[in-house]
Amino acid sequence: MTTRTTSLPDTAPSPAPMRHVRNVIDGEPVDGVRTFAKHSPIDGALLADVHEAGRHEVDRAVASARAALEGPWGRMPVGERATVLRRVADAIERRFDDLVAAEVADTGKPEALARDLDVARAAANFRSAADIISTAALDSYLTELPDGRRALNYAVRKPLGVVAVIVPWNLPLLLLTWKLAPALASGNTVVVKPSEETPSSATLLAEILLEAGVPAGVMNVVHGFGAGSAGEFLTTHPGVDGVTFTGESSTGSAIMRAVAPRVRPVSFELGGKNAAVVFADADLDAAIAGLARSTYLNTGQVCLCTERIYVERPVFDDVAAGLAEQAARLRLGRPENPATTTGPLISQQHRQKVLSYFDLARQEGANVLIGGGIPTMGDGLDGGSWIEPTLLTGLDNTHRTMREEIFGPVAALIAFDTEAEAIALANDTDYGLAAVTWTRDLSRGHRVAQRMRVGMSWVNTWYLRDLRSPFGGMGLSGIGREGGHHSLEFYSEPTNVCVAL
Ligand code: NAD
Ligand code: 6OD
């Protein structure tokens, strides 16, 4: 065990008052059938009691969404809807600090990260969806048949209907708004089921939407768990027209089974076991800094994070040493301390899972270059779910550590000798979400990036986003793409109209 506290003195804030997080149905706070406790990942303190929705509350939420769909929202002209979405973005910016506080309390992530990534993206997601729906085109054809008949074919976009939006805990507001904004832009109404670990920002967002003039019932929020709880009640509900889900691949599989009897569309953003490939000609300083970011951002709890690093043999030792040095520089600590780079894992349960992979890696023969355990934090933080940023070598693709998603601050380095071998190693996975290639040879960068069997392939950068570009995964990493017109395709039902001329 090592000690990893921030070098600056931390300021322990006075304990926040206990919060009560309720469901939001038809614009009103609604009690659940029982409550469950939400603990702080920072120090383990009890943060809130959360009202768990039962079948009855889920029924009410779906009925409220249906009524709103059939009301003015479902019939609102696109331009007007886009204006409302822009007002939501403005309202998010007005309530920026409240959203940051909610996100930081639930996740323990550094405040700067919540500001720069999570909450900033929430506003951007709404503006982007407003722009995209305002300029979205659909097919139209002038049809001329050999027998002389002529017709005008054109498609009109209708909402999918009442959409279940089920999201995880790692980037709660970013991932919720990434789905919610295009769903609303397309005229749908929604029932959101946030993660049981992060109930706060979704609840606050529902309030913000009402403030911005979105009618009650357009966004409902139900809290709870998956099987036997709100998640299952929602995905099996006959009034739900489609499910958009981000989370673990095994949960995606359970949701697919839940909707199968009613043949409803699903959009899945699932797990990953993402590879980075570093060629010997890469700008090594940039590559090492990029790898540190792609491995450790958000304590490794981003679906796009790198867990497998393939390095061309001549630079293997330099990359391993450089990345271990970067990991050693990370500062674990309180979110409000500007020196903090790295927060805790989301929960004790998730830490147990990540630690079990550290044990497995050792059993499989890994060398632990840095980390591999629980840090001693002091300052009242040892009840939190802190973990050491970790780097491994000595494994190969046959080991479970290299095949299963860990979702923590850990990656393993493996050497390769040829470009073909690097591509084969990177593609040797059941997942297919994201990859990164580091090289100064841009021809090779394009060539390798295109051969990666993933939905997102970066070259000399990572997690640089254009919100219009397609986002999603192959294999165990998901079904469908989100972003720009790709999102609109999931959230809309086009109807073709054919008029004889
Ligand atoms: P999870 O699958 O455990 O939970 C996600 C959500 O699904 C939660 O709201 C949960 O309550 C709900 N849920 C769980 N079981 C359910 C069921 N049977 N029916 C309905 N709902 C159910 O995932 P998590 O642990 O919250 O998040 C981490 C996972 O999410 C990782 O695997 C990560 O890779 C993945 N993820 C993927 C992306 C992406 O874009 N591909 C983005 C973020 C996270
Ligand atoms: O940036 C995004 O739009 C996005 N969907 C990120 C997903 C990150 C996964 O944890």
XYZ file of C-alpha atoms and ligand atoms in Angstrom:
555
model
C 0.000 0.000 0.000
C 1.300 3.454 -0.864
C 0.271 6.924 0.216
C -1.125 9.059 -2.581
C -2.611 12.279 -1.355
C -2.547 15.669 -3.017
C 0.477 17.848 -2.408
C -1.709 20.883 -1.627
C -3.644 20.955 1.646
C -7.161 19.699 1.079
C -10.080 21.572 2.488
C -12.665 19.295 4.002
C -16.071 20.857 3.322
C -18.641 20.736 6.100
C -21.020 17.823 5.566
C -23.840 18.626 3.140
C -27.378 18.164 4.447
C -28.896 14.777 3.671
C -30.748 14.925 0.369
C -33.904 13.140 -0.732
C -33.969 12.304 -4.423
C -37.428 11.636 -5.836
C -38.796 10.406 -9.142
C -40.101 13.071 -11.518
C -43.420 12.196 -13.146
C -45.499 14.649 -15.124
C -43.346 17.470 -13.796
C -43.916 16.561 -10.136
C -41.656 14.945 -7.520
C -43.035 11.488 -6.711
C -42.173 9.179 -3.818
C -41.137 5.599 -4.541
C -42.120 2.302 -3.009
C -39.043 2.425 -0.780
C -35.765 4.312 -0.600
C -32.176 3.214 -1.076
C -29.015 4.859 0.197
C -26.524 6.662 -2.011
C -23.036 6.856 -0.466
C -20.225 9.230 -1.388
C -17.363 7.615 -3.313
C -15.094 10.228 -1.698
C -15.419 9.150 1.938
C -18.283 6.654 2.121
C -20.616 9.120 3.873
C -24.353 8.749 3.359
C -25.231 11.353 0.692
C -28.887 10.860 -0.094
C -31.858 8.591 0.115
C -33.272 7.838 -3.289
C -36.903 6.942 -3.978
C -37.086 3.684 -5.908
C -39.892 3.535 -8.464
C -42.085 0.430 -8.423
C -44.275 -0.857 -11.263
C -46.984 1.664 -10.431
C -44.615 4.663 -10.654
C -43.165 3.352 -13.926
C -46.733 2.963 -15.280
C -47.484 6.539 -14.305
C -44.262 7.808 -15.928
C -44.988 5.990 -19.201
C -48.605 7.257 -19.175
C -47.379 10.795 -18.580
C -44.895 10.511 -21.475
C -47.673 9.139 -23.736
C -49.997 12.018 -22.860
C -47.228 14.569 -23.535
C -46.469 12.887 -26.871
C -50.097 13.245 -27.904
C -50.196 16.831 -26.634
C -48.527 19.966 -27.995
C -44.963 18.560 -27.827
C -45.619 15.800 -30.377
C -47.228 18.300 -32.778
C -44.784 21.201 -32.277
C -43.169 22.457 -35.513
C -39.487 21.559 -35.739
C -38.272 25.169 -35.608
C -40.163 25.784 -32.392
C -38.807 22.610 -30.825
C -35.270 23.628 -31.779
C -35.836 26.967 -30.040
C -36.947 25.178 -26.866
C -33.840 22.967 -26.973
C -31.609 26.026 -27.237
C -33.423 27.462 -24.216
C -32.605 24.235 -22.358
C -28.908 24.720 -23.209
C -29.102 28.270 -21.828
C -30.855 27.015 -18.681
C -28.162 24.355 -18.165
C -25.576 27.121 -18.294
C -27.536 29.180 -15.744
C -27.648 26.157 -13.400
C -24.064 25.115 -14.274
C -22.756 25.193 -10.693
C -25.706 23.197 -9.349
C -25.182 20.526 -11.988
C -21.444 20.398 -11.285
C -22.173 20.000 -7.564
C -24.659 17.170 -8.219
C -22.285 15.345 -10.558
C -19.284 15.741 -8.251
C -21.200 14.595 -5.168
C -22.477 11.437 -6.852
C -19.288 10.442 -8.707
C -16.459 12.018 -6.674
C -14.800 13.163 -9.915
C -12.610 16.293 -9.889
C -14.717 19.427 -10.091
C -12.672 20.706 -13.036
C -13.499 17.564 -14.998
C -17.208 17.872 -14.253
C -17.080 21.492 -15.448
C -14.976 20.995 -18.563
C -16.398 17.698 -19.727
C -19.700 16.602 -18.210
C -21.714 19.772 -17.752
C -20.215 21.699 -20.677
C -21.133 18.784 -22.947
C -24.692 18.701 -21.574
C -25.321 22.205 -22.937
C -23.447 21.425 -26.168
C -25.525 18.257 -26.696
C -28.748 20.315 -26.671
C -27.370 22.988 -29.042
C -26.025 20.366 -31.413
C -29.366 18.491 -31.493
C -31.210 21.767 -32.180
C -28.874 22.500 -35.116
C -29.114 18.993 -36.522
C -32.910 18.754 -36.432
C -33.184 22.225 -37.992
C -31.205 21.149 -41.045
C -32.172 17.459 -41.243
C -33.159 16.275 -44.702
C -35.247 13.266 -45.731
C -35.556 11.548 -49.107
C -37.699 12.914 -51.937
C -37.856 11.419 -55.431
C -39.651 12.314 -58.618
C -40.602 8.853 -59.928
C -41.112 8.267 -63.665
C -42.104 4.724 -64.657
C -41.701 3.261 -68.220
C -45.527 3.101 -68.612
C -45.775 6.871 -68.176
C -47.004 7.012 -64.567
C -45.372 9.726 -62.515
C -45.358 10.335 -58.757
C -43.735 12.433 -56.105
C -42.285 10.376 -53.227
C -41.271 12.164 -50.076
C -40.622 11.012 -46.528
C -41.848 12.751 -43.392
C -40.227 12.239 -39.998
C -42.397 11.096 -37.084
C -41.220 10.537 -33.531
C -40.473 6.958 -32.475
C -42.838 7.579 -29.533
C -42.235 7.041 -25.815
C -38.541 6.230 -25.449
C -36.917 4.552 -22.428
C -33.511 6.151 -21.787
C -31.309 3.997 -19.518
C -27.903 5.375 -18.637
C -24.830 4.482 -16.530
C -22.886 6.252 -13.789
C -19.563 7.159 -15.375
C -20.506 10.346 -17.276
C -24.100 10.578 -16.047
C -25.229 13.939 -17.403
C -23.130 13.834 -20.577
C -24.461 10.421 -21.567
C -28.038 11.243 -20.590
C -28.121 14.465 -22.633
C -26.329 12.752 -25.544
C -29.513 10.633 -25.860
C -32.142 12.981 -24.477
C -31.393 15.962 -26.736
C -31.808 14.129 -30.097
C -34.768 12.165 -28.694
C -36.573 15.409 -27.839
C -35.395 17.095 -31.053
C -37.160 14.305 -32.960
C -40.398 14.958 -31.042
C -40.290 11.988 -28.662
C -41.110 11.963 -24.992
C -38.995 9.961 -22.570
C -38.801 8.059 -19.336
C -35.238 8.218 -18.024
C -33.760 5.614 -15.668
C -30.459 6.989 -14.361
C -27.978 4.720 -12.659
C -28.712 3.957 -9.019
C -25.197 5.311 -8.332
C -25.875 8.729 -9.897
C -29.488 9.783 -9.437
C -28.936 13.500 -8.837
C -28.052 15.242 -12.104
C -30.923 13.627 -14.062
C -33.384 14.727 -11.396
C -32.036 18.264 -11.489
C -32.105 18.275 -15.280
C -35.819 17.393 -15.260
C -36.378 20.537 -13.173
C -34.227 22.592 -15.571
C -36.240 21.411 -18.589
C -39.444 22.570 -16.928
C -37.819 25.957 -16.207
C -36.862 26.197 -19.886
C -40.469 25.658 -20.986
C -40.439 21.965 -21.900
C -43.962 20.735 -21.065
C -44.468 18.455 -18.048
C -44.392 14.779 -19.013
C -41.914 15.204 -21.871
C -39.064 14.092 -19.567
C -39.921 11.776 -16.680
C -37.347 10.238 -14.338
C -37.699 6.957 -12.474
C -35.062 5.770 -10.020
C -33.995 2.278 -9.130
C -31.999 -0.738 -10.216
C -32.148 -3.143 -13.177
C -33.609 -6.632 -12.720
C -36.732 -6.683 -10.515
C -36.728 -2.899 -10.321
C -37.378 0.235 -12.378
C -35.025 -0.811 -15.215
C -36.861 -4.071 -15.841
C -40.320 -2.533 -15.320
C -39.475 0.087 -17.938
C -37.920 -2.131 -20.609
C -40.776 -4.668 -20.398
C -43.478 -1.970 -20.386
C -45.951 -2.315 -23.282
C -46.208 1.475 -23.578
C -42.515 1.928 -24.427
C -41.807 2.263 -28.170
C -38.009 1.963 -28.082
C -35.067 1.659 -25.694
C -31.824 3.580 -25.866
C -29.246 2.191 -23.454
C -25.659 2.835 -22.440
C -23.987 0.414 -20.066
C -22.465 -3.024 -19.783
C -22.702 -5.489 -22.656
C -24.348 -8.109 -20.400
C -27.051 -5.587 -19.437
C -27.595 -4.805 -23.132
C -28.159 -8.490 -23.697
C -30.748 -8.625 -20.839
C -32.548 -5.578 -22.271
C -32.605 -7.146 -25.724
C -34.364 -10.184 -24.242
C -36.777 -7.917 -22.357
C -37.917 -6.061 -25.500
C -37.819 -9.083 -27.846
C -41.429 -10.232 -27.268
C -42.687 -6.813 -28.388
C -40.058 -6.332 -31.153
C -39.059 -2.803 -30.152
C -36.002 -1.002 -31.571
C -32.909 -0.720 -29.372
C -29.852 1.488 -29.553
C -26.929 0.164 -27.495
C -23.662 1.826 -26.493
C -21.908 -0.924 -24.528
C -18.556 -1.868 -23.077
C -15.089 -1.929 -24.602
C -11.607 -3.375 -24.271
C -9.971 -0.645 -26.252
C -6.520 -0.856 -27.811
C -3.861 1.762 -28.478
C -1.026 1.056 -30.908
C 2.242 2.988 -30.610
C 4.656 2.810 -33.540
C 8.360 3.516 -33.036
C 8.131 6.617 -35.283
C 5.490 8.283 -33.050
C 6.103 11.551 -31.244
C 6.728 9.673 -28.013
C 6.110 12.577 -25.661
C 2.720 13.198 -27.266
C 1.943 9.469 -27.337
C 2.808 8.978 -23.662
C 0.771 12.027 -22.620
C -2.102 10.791 -24.813
C -1.898 7.287 -23.340
C -1.933 8.700 -19.807
C -5.117 10.562 -20.670
C -6.773 7.639 -22.450
C -5.916 5.226 -19.629
C -6.584 7.332 -16.525
C -9.193 10.004 -17.394
C -12.152 9.789 -15.005
C -10.202 7.063 -13.126
C -10.383 4.897 -16.235
C -14.181 4.918 -16.117
C -14.858 6.051 -19.676
C -16.042 3.440 -22.150
C -13.405 4.741 -24.593
C -10.493 4.320 -22.166
C -7.487 2.321 -23.291
C -6.911 -0.982 -21.467
C -4.582 -2.649 -24.017
C -1.442 -0.877 -25.276
C 0.581 -2.460 -28.085
C 4.031 -0.867 -28.485
C 6.575 -1.447 -31.274
C 9.470 -3.287 -29.645
C 12.285 -0.692 -30.051
C 10.351 1.897 -27.991
C 8.620 -0.491 -25.571
C 10.806 0.276 -22.544
C 10.637 4.060 -23.131
C 6.842 4.024 -23.410
C 6.458 1.778 -20.356
C 8.749 3.985 -18.253
C 7.168 7.222 -19.518
C 3.632 6.066 -18.846
C 4.522 4.753 -15.373
C 6.023 8.179 -14.637
C 2.829 9.906 -15.789
C 0.753 7.558 -13.613
C 2.940 8.406 -10.622
C 2.243 12.117 -11.174
C -1.531 11.755 -10.899
C -2.917 13.388 -7.794
C -5.764 11.660 -5.995
C -7.785 13.907 -3.710
C -10.843 15.926 -2.965
C -12.784 17.123 -6.032
C -12.654 20.797 -5.107
C -8.849 20.851 -4.817
C -7.553 22.282 -8.122
C -4.473 20.045 -7.879
C -6.591 16.883 -7.960
C -6.413 15.014 -11.254
C -8.068 11.765 -10.254
C -11.119 10.835 -8.220
C -12.165 7.532 -6.654
C -13.982 4.695 -8.377
C -17.747 5.009 -8.273
C -18.369 2.558 -5.402
C -16.872 -0.018 -3.069
C -18.550 -2.710 -5.167
C -16.883 -1.480 -8.353
C -13.535 -1.225 -6.511
C -13.892 -4.899 -5.503
C -14.335 -5.775 -9.174
C -11.281 -3.770 -10.281
C -9.150 -5.183 -7.439
C -10.186 -8.704 -8.432
C -8.677 -8.002 -11.883
C -5.446 -6.800 -10.250
C -5.326 -10.156 -8.391
C -6.143 -12.051 -11.572
C -3.418 -10.201 -13.490
C -0.844 -11.239 -10.852
C -2.055 -14.861 -11.012
C -1.696 -14.691 -14.808
C 1.930 -13.622 -14.415
C 1.707 -9.826 -14.837
C 4.460 -7.477 -13.664
C 2.920 -4.518 -11.864
C 4.956 -1.470 -12.980
C 3.010 0.878 -10.742
C -0.076 0.763 -8.533
C -2.030 -2.436 -8.124
C -3.733 -1.702 -4.816
C -5.582 0.652 -2.515
C -3.849 3.948 -1.634
C -3.716 5.331 1.884
C -5.462 8.671 1.558
C -5.716 10.121 5.088
C -7.684 13.327 5.607
C -10.890 11.404 6.318
C -10.967 9.903 2.827
C -10.143 6.269 3.546
C -13.812 5.293 3.622
C -13.964 6.216 -0.080
C -13.441 3.887 -3.029
C -9.949 5.048 -3.960
C -7.652 2.942 -6.085
C -4.120 3.291 -7.410
C -3.528 4.106 -11.088
C -1.962 0.897 -12.346
C 0.194 -0.283 -15.239
C 0.946 -3.894 -16.156
C 3.319 -5.798 -18.442
C 4.041 -9.492 -18.943
C 0.625 -10.527 -20.270
C -0.583 -11.585 -23.708
C -3.926 -11.649 -25.493
C -4.790 -15.114 -24.171
C -5.068 -13.821 -20.599
C -8.486 -12.883 -19.193
C -7.012 -9.584 -17.974
C -6.490 -8.709 -21.650
C -9.927 -9.844 -22.809
C -12.438 -8.604 -20.207
C -13.420 -4.992 -19.581
C -12.079 -3.820 -16.195
C -13.324 -0.189 -16.284
C -10.708 1.195 -13.934
C -7.394 3.107 -14.104
C -5.357 0.271 -15.561
C -3.757 -0.774 -18.831
C -1.353 -3.506 -19.894
C 1.515 -3.076 -22.372
C 2.497 -5.708 -24.949
C 5.319 -5.477 -27.537
C 4.831 -6.057 -31.292
C 7.164 -6.230 -34.287
C 5.140 -5.512 -37.445
C 2.179 -3.376 -38.499
C 0.184 -6.469 -39.461
C 0.825 -7.984 -36.036
C -0.260 -4.759 -34.278
C -3.553 -4.702 -36.200
C -4.181 -8.385 -35.536
C -3.505 -7.948 -31.802
C -5.728 -4.860 -31.538
C -8.578 -6.615 -33.387
C -8.280 -9.804 -31.320
C -11.232 -8.983 -29.024
C -14.968 -9.626 -28.784
C -15.502 -5.877 -28.270
C -15.152 -3.179 -30.941
C -15.613 0.292 -29.527
C -12.539 2.533 -29.926
C -8.868 2.436 -30.902
C -5.962 4.870 -31.048
C -2.941 4.791 -33.375
C 0.180 6.801 -32.553
C 2.542 7.379 -35.526
C 4.199 10.241 -37.421
C 3.542 8.412 -40.713
C 0.082 9.658 -41.629
C -0.322 7.160 -44.490
C 0.163 4.427 -41.956
C -2.139 6.271 -39.537
C -4.997 6.216 -42.070
C -4.258 2.625 -43.104
C -4.188 1.246 -39.571
C -7.121 3.353 -38.326
C -9.325 2.057 -41.123
C -8.428 -1.565 -40.415
C -9.312 -1.332 -36.724
C -12.549 -3.276 -36.122
C -14.128 -0.515 -34.024
C -16.688 2.269 -34.281
C -14.236 5.073 -33.407
C -10.600 5.046 -34.571
C -8.409 7.967 -33.476
C -4.945 8.839 -34.856
C -2.532 10.862 -32.687
C -5.352 11.975 -30.390
C -8.065 10.458 -28.215
C -11.599 11.493 -27.283
C -11.569 14.501 -29.572
C -15.246 14.767 -30.470
C -17.253 16.289 -33.278
C -20.856 15.839 -32.187
C -22.002 15.325 -35.786
C -19.813 12.266 -36.319
C -21.039 8.671 -35.782
C -20.411 7.228 -32.322
C -20.914 3.586 -31.363
C -19.403 0.151 -31.379
C -19.191 -3.223 -33.093
C -19.449 -6.735 -31.643
C -20.043 -6.708 -27.867
C -19.681 -2.899 -27.902
C -23.119 -2.142 -29.208
C -25.774 -1.796 -31.855
C -26.311 1.345 -33.894
C -24.641 4.726 -34.017
C -25.449 7.978 -32.261
C -24.418 11.513 -33.219
C -25.712 13.930 -35.845
C -28.171 12.392 -38.299
C -27.333 8.903 -36.958
C -29.199 9.747 -33.742
C -32.170 11.112 -35.665
C -32.437 7.834 -37.560
C -32.981 5.910 -34.330
C -35.358 8.411 -32.755
C -37.578 8.844 -35.864
C -40.034 6.764 -37.846
C -40.018 8.053 -41.429
C -43.275 7.692 -43.388
C -42.999 7.740 -47.163
C -45.785 9.617 -48.963
C -46.299 8.766 -52.645
C -48.534 11.155 -54.622
C -49.503 10.395 -58.211
C -48.817 13.306 -60.536
P -24.793 -1.225 -16.129
O -25.090 -1.957 -17.389
O -24.595 -1.990 -14.892
O -25.964 -0.171 -15.799
C -26.365 0.800 -16.725
C -27.811 1.153 -16.458
O -28.629 0.028 -16.731
C -28.098 1.541 -15.013
O -29.048 2.574 -15.020
C -28.676 0.271 -14.444
O -29.509 0.467 -13.331
C -29.469 -0.242 -15.626
N -29.738 -1.676 -15.621
C -28.981 -2.662 -15.095
N -29.564 -3.866 -15.324
C -30.702 -3.620 -16.023
C -31.747 -4.444 -16.546
N -31.716 -5.770 -16.417
N -32.773 -3.854 -17.194
C -32.813 -2.517 -17.352
N -31.864 -1.678 -16.860
C -30.821 -2.222 -16.213
O -23.544 -0.305 -16.465
P -22.745 0.648 -15.466
O -21.967 -0.209 -14.533
O -23.694 1.659 -14.924
O -21.752 1.414 -16.477
C -20.502 0.935 -16.860
C -20.588 0.197 -18.186
O -21.141 1.062 -19.166
C -19.247 -0.212 -18.728
O -19.369 -1.507 -19.301
C -18.970 0.803 -19.818
O -18.095 0.380 -20.837
C -20.333 1.028 -20.339
N -20.428 2.316 -21.050
C -20.467 2.331 -22.424
C -20.511 3.542 -23.119
C -20.543 3.610 -24.628
O -20.784 4.690 -25.165
N -20.287 2.523 -25.330
C -20.543 4.721 -22.400
C -20.489 4.680 -21.011
C -20.433 3.459 -20.337
O -18.705 11.830 -25.897
C -19.707 11.193 -26.172
O -20.590 11.627 -26.923
C -19.901 9.854 -25.613
N -21.025 9.213 -25.999
C -19.010 9.346 -24.750
C -19.100 8.073 -24.161
C -18.235 7.760 -23.190
C -18.313 6.531 -22.506
O -18.080 6.398 -21.324
